[in-house]
Coordinates of C-alpha atoms and ligand atoms in Angstrom, one line a residue:
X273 CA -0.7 -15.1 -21.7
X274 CA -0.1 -11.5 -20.5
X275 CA -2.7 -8.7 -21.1
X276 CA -2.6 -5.0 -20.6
X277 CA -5.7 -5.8 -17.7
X278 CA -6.4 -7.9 -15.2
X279 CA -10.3 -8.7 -15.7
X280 CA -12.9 -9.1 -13.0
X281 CA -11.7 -11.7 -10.8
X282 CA -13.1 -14.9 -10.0
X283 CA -14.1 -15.7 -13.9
X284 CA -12.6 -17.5 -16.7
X285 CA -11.2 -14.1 -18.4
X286 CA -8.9 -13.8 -15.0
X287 CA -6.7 -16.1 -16.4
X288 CA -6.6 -15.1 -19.4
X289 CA -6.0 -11.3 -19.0
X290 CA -3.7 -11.5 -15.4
X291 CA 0.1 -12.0 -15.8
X292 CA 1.0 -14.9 -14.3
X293 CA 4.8 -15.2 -15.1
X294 CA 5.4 -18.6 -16.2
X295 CA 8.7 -20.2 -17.2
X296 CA 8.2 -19.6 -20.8
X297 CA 7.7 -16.0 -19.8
X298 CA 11.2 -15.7 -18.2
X299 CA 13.5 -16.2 -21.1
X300 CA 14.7 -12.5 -20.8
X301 CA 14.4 -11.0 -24.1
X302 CA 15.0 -7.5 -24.1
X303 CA 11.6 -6.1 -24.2
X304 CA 10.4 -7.5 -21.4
X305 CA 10.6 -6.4 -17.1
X306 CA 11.4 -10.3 -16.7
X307 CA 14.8 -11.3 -16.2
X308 CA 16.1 -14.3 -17.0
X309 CA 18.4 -15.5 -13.9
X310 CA 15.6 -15.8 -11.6
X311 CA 13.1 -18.6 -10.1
X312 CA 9.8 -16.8 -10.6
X313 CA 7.8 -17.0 -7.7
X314 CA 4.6 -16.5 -9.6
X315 CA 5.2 -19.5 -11.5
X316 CA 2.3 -22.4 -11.1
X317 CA 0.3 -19.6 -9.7
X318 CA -2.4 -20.1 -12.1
X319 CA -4.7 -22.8 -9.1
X320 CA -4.6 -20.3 -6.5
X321 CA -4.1 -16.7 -7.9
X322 CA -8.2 -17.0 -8.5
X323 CA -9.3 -18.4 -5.6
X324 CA -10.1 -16.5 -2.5
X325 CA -10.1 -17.3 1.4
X326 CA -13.7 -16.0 3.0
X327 CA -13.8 -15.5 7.1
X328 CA -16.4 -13.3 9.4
X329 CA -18.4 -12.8 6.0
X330 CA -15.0 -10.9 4.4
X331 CA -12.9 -12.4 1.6
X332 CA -9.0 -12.2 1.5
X333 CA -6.5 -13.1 -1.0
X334 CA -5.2 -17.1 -1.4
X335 CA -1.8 -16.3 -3.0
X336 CA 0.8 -16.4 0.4
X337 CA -2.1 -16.8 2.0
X338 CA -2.4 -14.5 5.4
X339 CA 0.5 -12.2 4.1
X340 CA -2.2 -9.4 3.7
X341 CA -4.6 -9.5 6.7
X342 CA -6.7 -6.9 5.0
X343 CA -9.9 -8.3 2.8
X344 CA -9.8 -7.7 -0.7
X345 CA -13.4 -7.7 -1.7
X346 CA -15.7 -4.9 -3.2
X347 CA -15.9 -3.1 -0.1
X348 CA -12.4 -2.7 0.8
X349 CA -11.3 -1.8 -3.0
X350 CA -13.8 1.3 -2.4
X351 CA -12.0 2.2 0.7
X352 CA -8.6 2.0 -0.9
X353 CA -10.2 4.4 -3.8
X354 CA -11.5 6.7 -1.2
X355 CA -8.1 6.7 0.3
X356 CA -6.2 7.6 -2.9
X357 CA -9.3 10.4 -3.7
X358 CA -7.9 11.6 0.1
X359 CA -4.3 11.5 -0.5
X360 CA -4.7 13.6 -3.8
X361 CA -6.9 15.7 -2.0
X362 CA -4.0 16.3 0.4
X363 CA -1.4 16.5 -1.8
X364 CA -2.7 19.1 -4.7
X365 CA -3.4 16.2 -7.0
X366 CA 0.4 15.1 -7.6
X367 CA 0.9 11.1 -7.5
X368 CA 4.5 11.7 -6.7
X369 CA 7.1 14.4 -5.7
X370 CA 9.8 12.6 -6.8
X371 CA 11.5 14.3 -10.3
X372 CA 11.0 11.3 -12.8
X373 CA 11.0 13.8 -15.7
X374 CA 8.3 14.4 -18.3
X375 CA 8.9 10.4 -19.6
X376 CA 10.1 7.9 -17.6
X377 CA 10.1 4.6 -20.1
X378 CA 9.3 2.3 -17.0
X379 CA 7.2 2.6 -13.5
X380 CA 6.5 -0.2 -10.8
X381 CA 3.9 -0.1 -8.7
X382 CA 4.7 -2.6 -5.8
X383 CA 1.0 -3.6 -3.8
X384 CA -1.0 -1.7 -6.4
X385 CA -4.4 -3.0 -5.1
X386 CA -6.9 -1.8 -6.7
X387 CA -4.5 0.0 -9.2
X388 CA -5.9 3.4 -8.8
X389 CA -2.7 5.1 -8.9
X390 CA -1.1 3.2 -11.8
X391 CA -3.9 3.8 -14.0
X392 CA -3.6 7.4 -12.8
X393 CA -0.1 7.3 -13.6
X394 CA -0.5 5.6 -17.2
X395 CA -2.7 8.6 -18.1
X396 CA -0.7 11.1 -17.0
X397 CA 2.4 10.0 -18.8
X398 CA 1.0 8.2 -21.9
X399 CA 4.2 7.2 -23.6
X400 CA 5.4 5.1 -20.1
X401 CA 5.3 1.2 -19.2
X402 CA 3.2 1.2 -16.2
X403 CA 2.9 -2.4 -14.4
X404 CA 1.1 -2.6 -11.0
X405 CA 1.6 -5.8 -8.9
X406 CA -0.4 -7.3 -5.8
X407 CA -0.7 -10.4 -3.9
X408 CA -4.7 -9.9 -5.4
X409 CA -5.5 -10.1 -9.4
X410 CA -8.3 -7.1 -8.3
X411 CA -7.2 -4.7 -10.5
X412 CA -9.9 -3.6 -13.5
X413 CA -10.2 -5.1 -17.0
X414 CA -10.4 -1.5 -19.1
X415 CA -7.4 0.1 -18.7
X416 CA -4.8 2.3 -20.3
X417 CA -3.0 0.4 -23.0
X418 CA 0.7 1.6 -21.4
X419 CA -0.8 -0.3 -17.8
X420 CA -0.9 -4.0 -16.9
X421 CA -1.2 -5.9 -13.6
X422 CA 1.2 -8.9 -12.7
X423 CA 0.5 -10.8 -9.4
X424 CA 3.2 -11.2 -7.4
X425 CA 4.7 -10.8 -4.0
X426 CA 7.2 -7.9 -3.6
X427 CA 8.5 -9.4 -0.4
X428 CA 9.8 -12.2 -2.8
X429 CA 13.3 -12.4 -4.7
X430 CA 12.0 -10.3 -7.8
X431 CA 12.0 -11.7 -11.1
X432 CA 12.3 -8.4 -13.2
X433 CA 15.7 -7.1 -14.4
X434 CA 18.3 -5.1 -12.7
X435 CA 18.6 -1.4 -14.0
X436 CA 15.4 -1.7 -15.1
X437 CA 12.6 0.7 -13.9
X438 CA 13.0 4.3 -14.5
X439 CA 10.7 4.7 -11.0
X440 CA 9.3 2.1 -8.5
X441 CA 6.5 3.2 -6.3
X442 CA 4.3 1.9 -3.0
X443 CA 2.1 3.7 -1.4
X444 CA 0.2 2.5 2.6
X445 CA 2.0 -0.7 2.6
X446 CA 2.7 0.3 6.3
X447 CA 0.5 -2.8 6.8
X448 CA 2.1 -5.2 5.1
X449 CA 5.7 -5.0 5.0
X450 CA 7.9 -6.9 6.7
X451 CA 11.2 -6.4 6.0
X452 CA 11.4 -2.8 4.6
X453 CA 15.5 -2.9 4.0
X454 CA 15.2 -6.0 1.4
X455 CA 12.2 -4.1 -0.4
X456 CA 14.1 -0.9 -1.0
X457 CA 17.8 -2.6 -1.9
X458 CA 15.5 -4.7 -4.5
X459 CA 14.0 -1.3 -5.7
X460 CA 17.7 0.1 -5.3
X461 CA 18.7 -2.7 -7.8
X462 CA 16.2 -3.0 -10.3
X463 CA 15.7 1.1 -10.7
X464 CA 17.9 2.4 -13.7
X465 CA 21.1 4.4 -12.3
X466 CA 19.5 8.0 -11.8
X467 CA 16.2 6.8 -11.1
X468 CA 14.0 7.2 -7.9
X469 CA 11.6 5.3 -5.7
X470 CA 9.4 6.9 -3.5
X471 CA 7.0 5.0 -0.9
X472 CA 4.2 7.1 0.7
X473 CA 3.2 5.6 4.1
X474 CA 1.1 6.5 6.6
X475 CA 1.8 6.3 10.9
X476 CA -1.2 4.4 12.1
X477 CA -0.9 5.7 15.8
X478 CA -3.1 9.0 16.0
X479 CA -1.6 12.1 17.9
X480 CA -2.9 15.7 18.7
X481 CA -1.1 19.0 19.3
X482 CA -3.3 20.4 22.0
X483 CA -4.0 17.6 24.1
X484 CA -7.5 15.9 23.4
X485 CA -6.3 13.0 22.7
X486 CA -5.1 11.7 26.2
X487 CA -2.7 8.6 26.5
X488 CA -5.9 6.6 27.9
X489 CA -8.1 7.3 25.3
X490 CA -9.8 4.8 23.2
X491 CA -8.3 5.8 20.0
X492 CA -4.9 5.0 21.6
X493 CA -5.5 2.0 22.8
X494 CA -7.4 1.0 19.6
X495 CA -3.9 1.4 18.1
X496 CA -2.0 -0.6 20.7
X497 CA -4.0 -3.8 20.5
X498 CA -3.4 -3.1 16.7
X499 CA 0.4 -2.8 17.0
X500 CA 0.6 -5.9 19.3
X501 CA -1.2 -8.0 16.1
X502 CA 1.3 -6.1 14.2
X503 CA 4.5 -7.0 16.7
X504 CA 3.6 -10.6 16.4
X505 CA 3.2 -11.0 12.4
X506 CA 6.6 -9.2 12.2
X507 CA 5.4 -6.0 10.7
X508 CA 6.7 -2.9 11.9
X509 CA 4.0 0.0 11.9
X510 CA 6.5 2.6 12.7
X511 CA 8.2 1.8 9.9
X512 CA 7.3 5.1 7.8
X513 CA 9.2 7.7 10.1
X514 CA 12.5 5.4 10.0
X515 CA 11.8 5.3 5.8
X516 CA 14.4 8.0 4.9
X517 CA 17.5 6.1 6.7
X518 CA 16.5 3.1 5.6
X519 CA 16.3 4.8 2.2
X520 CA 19.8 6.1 3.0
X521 CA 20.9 3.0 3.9
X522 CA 20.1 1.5 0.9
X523 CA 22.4 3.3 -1.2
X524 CA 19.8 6.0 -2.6
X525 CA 21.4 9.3 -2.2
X526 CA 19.2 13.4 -2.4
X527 CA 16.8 11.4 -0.3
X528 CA 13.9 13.4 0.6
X529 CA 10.8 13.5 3.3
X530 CA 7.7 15.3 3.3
X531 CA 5.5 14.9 6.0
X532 CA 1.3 16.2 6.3
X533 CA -0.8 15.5 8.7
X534 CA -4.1 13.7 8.0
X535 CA -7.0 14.6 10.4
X536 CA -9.7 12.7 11.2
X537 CA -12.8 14.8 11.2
X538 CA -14.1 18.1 10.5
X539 CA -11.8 19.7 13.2
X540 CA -9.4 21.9 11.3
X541 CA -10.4 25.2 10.2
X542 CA -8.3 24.7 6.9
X543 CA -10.5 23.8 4.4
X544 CA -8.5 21.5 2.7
X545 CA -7.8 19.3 5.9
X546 CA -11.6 19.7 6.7
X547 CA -12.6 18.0 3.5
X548 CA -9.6 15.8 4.1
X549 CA -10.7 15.2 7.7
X550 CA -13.9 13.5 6.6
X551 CA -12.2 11.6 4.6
X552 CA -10.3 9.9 6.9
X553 CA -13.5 9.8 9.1
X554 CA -15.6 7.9 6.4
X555 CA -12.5 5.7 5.6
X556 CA -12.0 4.8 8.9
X557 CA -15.2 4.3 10.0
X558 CA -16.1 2.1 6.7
X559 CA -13.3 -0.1 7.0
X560 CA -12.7 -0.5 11.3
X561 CA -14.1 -3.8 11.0
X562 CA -12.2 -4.6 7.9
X563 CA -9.1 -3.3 9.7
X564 CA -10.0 -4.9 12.9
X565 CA -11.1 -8.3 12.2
X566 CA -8.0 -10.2 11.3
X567 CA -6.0 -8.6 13.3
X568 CA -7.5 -9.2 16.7
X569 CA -9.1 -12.1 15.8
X570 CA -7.0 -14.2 14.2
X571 CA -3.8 -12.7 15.5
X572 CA -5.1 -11.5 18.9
X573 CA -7.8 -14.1 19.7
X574 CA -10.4 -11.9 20.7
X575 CA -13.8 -13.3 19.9
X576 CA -15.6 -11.3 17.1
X577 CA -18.4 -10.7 19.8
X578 CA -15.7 -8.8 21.9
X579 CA -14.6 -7.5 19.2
X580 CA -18.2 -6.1 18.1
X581 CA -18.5 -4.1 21.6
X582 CA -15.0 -2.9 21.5
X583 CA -15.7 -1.2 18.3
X584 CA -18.7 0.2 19.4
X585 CA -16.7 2.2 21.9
X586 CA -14.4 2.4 18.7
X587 CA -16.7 4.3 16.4
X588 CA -17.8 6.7 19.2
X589 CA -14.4 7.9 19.9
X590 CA -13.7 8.4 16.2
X591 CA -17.1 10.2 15.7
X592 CA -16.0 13.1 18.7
X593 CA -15.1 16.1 17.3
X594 CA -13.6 17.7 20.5
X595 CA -10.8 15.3 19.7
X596 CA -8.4 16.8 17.4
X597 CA -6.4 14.0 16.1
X598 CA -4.4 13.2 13.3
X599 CA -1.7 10.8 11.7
X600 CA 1.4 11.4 10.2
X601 CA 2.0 10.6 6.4
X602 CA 5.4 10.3 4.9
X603 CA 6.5 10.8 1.7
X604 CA 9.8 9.5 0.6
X605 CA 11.7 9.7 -2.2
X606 CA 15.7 9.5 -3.0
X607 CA 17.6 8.6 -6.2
X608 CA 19.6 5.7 -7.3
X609 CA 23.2 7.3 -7.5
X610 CA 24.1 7.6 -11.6
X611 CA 27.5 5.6 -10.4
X612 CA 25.6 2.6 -9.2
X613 CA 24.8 -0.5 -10.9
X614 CA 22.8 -3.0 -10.0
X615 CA 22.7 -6.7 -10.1
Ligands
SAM254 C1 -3.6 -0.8 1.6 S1 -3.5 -1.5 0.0 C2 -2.8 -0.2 -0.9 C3 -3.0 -0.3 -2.4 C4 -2.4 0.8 -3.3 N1 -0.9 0.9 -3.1 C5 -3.0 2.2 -3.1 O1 -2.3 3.0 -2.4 O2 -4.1 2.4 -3.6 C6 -2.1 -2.6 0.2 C7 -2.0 -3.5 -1.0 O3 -0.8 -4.2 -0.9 C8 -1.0 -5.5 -1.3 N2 0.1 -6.3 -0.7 C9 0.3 -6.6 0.6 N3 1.4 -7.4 0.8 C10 1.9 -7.6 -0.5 C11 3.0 -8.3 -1.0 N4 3.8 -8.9 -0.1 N5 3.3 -8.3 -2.3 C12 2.4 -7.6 -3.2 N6 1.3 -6.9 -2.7 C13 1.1 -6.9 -1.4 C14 -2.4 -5.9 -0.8 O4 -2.9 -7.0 -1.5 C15 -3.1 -4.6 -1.0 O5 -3.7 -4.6 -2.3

């Protein structure tokens, strides 16, 4: 039933090479991350794991349908690849800061999407069980033999074990979390004693240190109407600079927070942030209608017609280089106390 890939989805082989965690799957042996003592909530996932919702011409995942309001189709899995091409860009290349050692037996990677960052992980520590999960079975069929994709939701009771993962990982699910203390105490109880999780999250709401981005500007309020779709499905986008207490609060303990700033545009002399700058720029403008859409029209009720014009003004303002914006990105990371059990 399980493979080490999840193929192309949408065909036969789907079903074959995604992990769908069935009953017979969950009697606990040793080897496996499954626990026994747990209602899987992938189970009888195998009718709509495959299938896909389509609105406004975009296509969005069917498993707890409207969790996600981001697509999930071809275009949006090249932003989220573009994204992680910026973030290493950013960062020096490193996928974590973290100290996980030179071989960790077990990693979790909770909203993998397209799995970029597993698979990078799986190569970079070859002897290491790699597992990805997502609400989406998007991931690609030739992978790394030490990486495999389950589909699951991480806001649901988790079926793994406790004590378990030598290091769990998520990375911008800003968007999509909604209660960020029950996803850290589960990754507080299923990490090994001594290991870490670290979540890497971005602050949507654009600022500027020498004042060309007034509080009346477009970009702003691009963010507000975003943040009152947000408000209303739950989801807190502030959550990532409130991470490290709610890490703390958690139990972790040597919990740690690195913050960069991620331009958008060609603004900072740096050439590092340049070339990260227009990133963010291509990333932003590619996918403002696939971060728009859901948001202010199913949540919001705009019309997509007042929608279109909006982002007009939208894509002008992110285009104008005399504003020198940027957001935030946290990077948090603490350790499960050797002491602690879980369970
Ligand atoms: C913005 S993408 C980030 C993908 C990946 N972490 C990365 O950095 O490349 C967010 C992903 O989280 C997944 N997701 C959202 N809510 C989820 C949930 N409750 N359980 C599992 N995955 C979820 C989405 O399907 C999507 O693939």
């Amino acid at each position: 039933m399980a493979s080490s890939a999840a193929p192309a989805p949408g065909t036969e082989e789907t079903m074959v090479g995604t992990m769908i965690i069935a009953d017979d799957e969950q009697d606990g042996d040793g080897d496996s991350a499954i626990g026994s003592d747990n209602e899987s909530n992938t189970t009888s996932l195998a009718s709509s794991v495959l299938d896909y919702n389509f609105e406004n011409g975009r296509r969005y995942h069917k498993f707890r349908e409207g969790r996600y309001v981001f697509p999930n189709d071809d275009r949006e899995q090249d932003r989220e690849d573009l994204k992680h091409a910026m973030i290493m860009e950013l960062v020096g290349g490193v996928l974590h800061f973290a100290p996980i050692g030179d071989s960790p037996q077990r990693v979790l990677d909770i909203g993998t999407g397209t799995g970029i960052w597993a698979i990078d992980m799986g190569e970079q520590y070859q002897s290491t069980e790699v597992i990805g999960t997502d609400l989406s079975p998007i991931q690609p069929k030739w992978v790394p033999p030490n990486v495999r994709f389950i589909v699951d939701d991480c806001e649901s009771d988790w079926v793994y074990q406790p004590n378990h993962f030598d290091f769990i990982h998520g990375r911008h699910l800003a968007v999509a979390i909604r209660d960020w203390p029950k996803l850290l105490k589960q990754s507080f109880k299923h990490l090994k004693p001594g290991g870490h999780a670290e979540f890497q999250e971005i602050l949507v709401f654009p600022e500027s240190d020498d004042g060309t981005l007034p509080q009346q500007s477009t970009l702003r309020q691009y963010f507000r109407y975003v943040n009152e779709a947000f408000e209303k499905l739950s989801i807190d986008l502030r959550a990532p600079s409130n991470l490290s207490k709610m890490f703390r609060d958690a139990g972790f303990e040597d919990v740690h927070e690195k913050v960069y700033k991620i331009p958008l545009g060609t603004w900072p002399k740096n050439p590092v942030l340049k070339k990260v700058g227009l990133f963010q720029r291509t990333n932003f403008l590619e996918g403002l209608s696939a971060i728009s859409l859901a948001p202010y029209t199913r949540v919001l009720g705009w019309s997509t017609e007042a929608l279109e014009v909006w982002l007009t003004e939208v894509r002008k303002a992110i285009l104008d280089e005399k504003t020198h914006s940027f957001d935030y990105m946290f990077f948090v990371y603490g350790r499960k106390p050797v002491e602690a059990a879980g369970g």
